[in-house]
Short mmCIF file of C-alpha atoms in Angstrom, two decimals:
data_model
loop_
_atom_site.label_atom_id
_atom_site.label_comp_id
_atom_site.label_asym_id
_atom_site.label_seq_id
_atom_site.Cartn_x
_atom_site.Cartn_y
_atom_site.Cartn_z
CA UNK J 164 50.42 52.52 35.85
CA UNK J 165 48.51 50.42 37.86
CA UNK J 166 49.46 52.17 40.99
CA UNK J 167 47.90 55.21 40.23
CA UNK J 168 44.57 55.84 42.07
CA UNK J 169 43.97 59.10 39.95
CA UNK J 170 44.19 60.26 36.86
CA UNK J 171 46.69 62.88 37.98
CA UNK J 172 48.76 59.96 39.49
CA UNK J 173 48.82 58.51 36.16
CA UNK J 174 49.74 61.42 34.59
CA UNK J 175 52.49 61.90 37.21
CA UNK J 176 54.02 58.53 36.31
CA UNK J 177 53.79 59.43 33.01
CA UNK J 178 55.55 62.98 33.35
CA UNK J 179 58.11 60.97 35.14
CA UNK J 180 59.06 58.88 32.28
CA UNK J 181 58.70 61.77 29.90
CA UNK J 182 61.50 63.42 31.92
CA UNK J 183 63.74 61.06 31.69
CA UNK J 184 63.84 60.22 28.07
CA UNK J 185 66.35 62.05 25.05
CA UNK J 186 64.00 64.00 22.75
CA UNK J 187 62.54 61.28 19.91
CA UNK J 188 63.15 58.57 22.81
CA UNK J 189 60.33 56.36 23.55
CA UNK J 190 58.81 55.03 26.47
CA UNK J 191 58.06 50.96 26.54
CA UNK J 192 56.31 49.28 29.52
CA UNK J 193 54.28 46.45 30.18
CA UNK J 194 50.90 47.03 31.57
CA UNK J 195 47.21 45.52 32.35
CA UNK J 196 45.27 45.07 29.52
CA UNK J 197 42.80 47.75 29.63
CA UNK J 198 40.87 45.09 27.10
CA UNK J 199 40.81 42.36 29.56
CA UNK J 200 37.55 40.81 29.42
CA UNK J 201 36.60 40.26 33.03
CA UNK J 202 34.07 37.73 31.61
CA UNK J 203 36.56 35.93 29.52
CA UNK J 204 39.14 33.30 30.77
CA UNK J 205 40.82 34.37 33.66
CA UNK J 206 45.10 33.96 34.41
CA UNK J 207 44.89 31.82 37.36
CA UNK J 208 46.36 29.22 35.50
CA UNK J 209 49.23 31.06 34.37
CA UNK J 210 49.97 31.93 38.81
CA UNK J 211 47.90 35.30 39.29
CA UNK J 212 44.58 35.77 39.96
CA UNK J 213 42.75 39.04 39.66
CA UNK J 214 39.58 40.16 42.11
CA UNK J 215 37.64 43.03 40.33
CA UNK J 216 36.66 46.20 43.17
CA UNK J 217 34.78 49.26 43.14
CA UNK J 218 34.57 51.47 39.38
CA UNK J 219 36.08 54.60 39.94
CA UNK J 220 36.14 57.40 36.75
CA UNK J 221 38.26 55.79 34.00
CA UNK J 222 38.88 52.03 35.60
CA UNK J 223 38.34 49.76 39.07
CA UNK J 224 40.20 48.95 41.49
CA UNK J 225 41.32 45.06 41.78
CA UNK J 226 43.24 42.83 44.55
CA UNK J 227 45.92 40.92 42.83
CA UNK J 228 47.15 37.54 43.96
CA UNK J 229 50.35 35.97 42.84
CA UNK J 230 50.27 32.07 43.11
CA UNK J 231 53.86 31.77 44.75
CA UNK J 232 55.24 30.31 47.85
CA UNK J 233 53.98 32.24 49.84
CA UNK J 234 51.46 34.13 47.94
CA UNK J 235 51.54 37.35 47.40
CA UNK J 236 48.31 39.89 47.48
CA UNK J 237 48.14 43.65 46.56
CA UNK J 238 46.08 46.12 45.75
CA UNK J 239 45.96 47.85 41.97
CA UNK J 240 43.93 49.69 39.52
CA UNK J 241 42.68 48.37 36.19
CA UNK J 242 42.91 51.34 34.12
CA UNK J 243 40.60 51.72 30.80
CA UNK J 244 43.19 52.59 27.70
CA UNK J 245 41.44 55.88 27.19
CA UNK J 246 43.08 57.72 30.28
CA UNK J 247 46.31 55.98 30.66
CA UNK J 248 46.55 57.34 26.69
CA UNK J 249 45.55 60.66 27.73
CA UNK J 250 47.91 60.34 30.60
CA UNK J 251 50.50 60.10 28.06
CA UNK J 252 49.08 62.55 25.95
CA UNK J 253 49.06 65.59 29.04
CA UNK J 254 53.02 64.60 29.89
CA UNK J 255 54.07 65.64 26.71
CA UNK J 256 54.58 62.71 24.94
CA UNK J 257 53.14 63.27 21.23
CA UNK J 258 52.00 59.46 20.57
CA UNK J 259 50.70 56.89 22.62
CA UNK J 260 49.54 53.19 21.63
CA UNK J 261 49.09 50.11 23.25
CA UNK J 262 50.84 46.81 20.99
CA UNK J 263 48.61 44.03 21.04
CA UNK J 264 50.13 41.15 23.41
CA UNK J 265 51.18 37.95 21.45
CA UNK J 266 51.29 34.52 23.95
CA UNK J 267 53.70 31.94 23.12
CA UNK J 268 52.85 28.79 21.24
CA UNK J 269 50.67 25.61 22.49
CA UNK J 270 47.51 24.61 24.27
CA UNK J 271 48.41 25.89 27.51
CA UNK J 272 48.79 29.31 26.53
CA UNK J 273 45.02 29.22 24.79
CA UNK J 274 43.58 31.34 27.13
CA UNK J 275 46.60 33.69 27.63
CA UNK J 276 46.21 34.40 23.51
CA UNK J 277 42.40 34.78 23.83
CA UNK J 278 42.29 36.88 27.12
CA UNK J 279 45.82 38.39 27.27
CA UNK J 280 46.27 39.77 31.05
CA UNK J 281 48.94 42.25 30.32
CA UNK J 282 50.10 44.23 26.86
CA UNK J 283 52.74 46.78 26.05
CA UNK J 284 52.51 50.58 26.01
CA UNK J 285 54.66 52.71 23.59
CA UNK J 286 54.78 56.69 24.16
CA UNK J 287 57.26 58.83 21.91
CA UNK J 288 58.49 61.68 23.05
CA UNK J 289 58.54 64.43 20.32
CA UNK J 290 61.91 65.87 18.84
CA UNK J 291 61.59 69.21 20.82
#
């Protein structure tokens, strides 16, 4: 999802998924955390660091380094959970949730648990 620029791109990504799953099949995927709190601790530590851009409706768009060798820089959009939800909501799908992230274990992962970067996303599709 966080190579959609619009909403309808979103919702395209979405449809796509809905497409491909059995009736009462459900879509799982790991996304940003529309909750991140840009104020909070950041992920360099854990090997990616996030620049906030411009707001556009419904998010803002970000340049996203990974801390390999060599690095690695793209460009992405932060969604808010409201529209990737709707998204979900306009392909068909009749729920949509986001399941909280849970880091693993021990002082390193502190900030990970307080400030979680990424999350899951369920959609079901109905039985229809």
């Amino acid at each position: 999802m966080c190579y959609a620029r619009t909403f309808d791109d979103l919702a395209a990504m979405a449809r796509t998924a809905y497409d491909n799953l059995r009736p009462g099949g459900e879509y799982v995927g790991v996304e940003m955390n529309p909750r991140f709190d840009w104020q909070g601790p950041p992920a360099t530590e854990y090997g990616l660091t996030h620049r906030p851009g411009a707001r556009f409706p419904g998010g803002r768009e970000l340049m996203v380094t990974l801390h390999v060798d060599p690095p690695i820089t793209f460009r992405a959009c932060h969604w808010e959970a409201e529209p990737i939800v709707d998204a979900f909501h306009a392909a068909g799908f009749t729920s949509a949730g986001f399941v909280p992230a849970v880091g693993p274990g021990g002082e390193f992962w502190a900030d990970f648990r307080q400030n979680p970067t990424v999350t899951a996303i369920r959609a079901v599709k109905g039985q229809r």
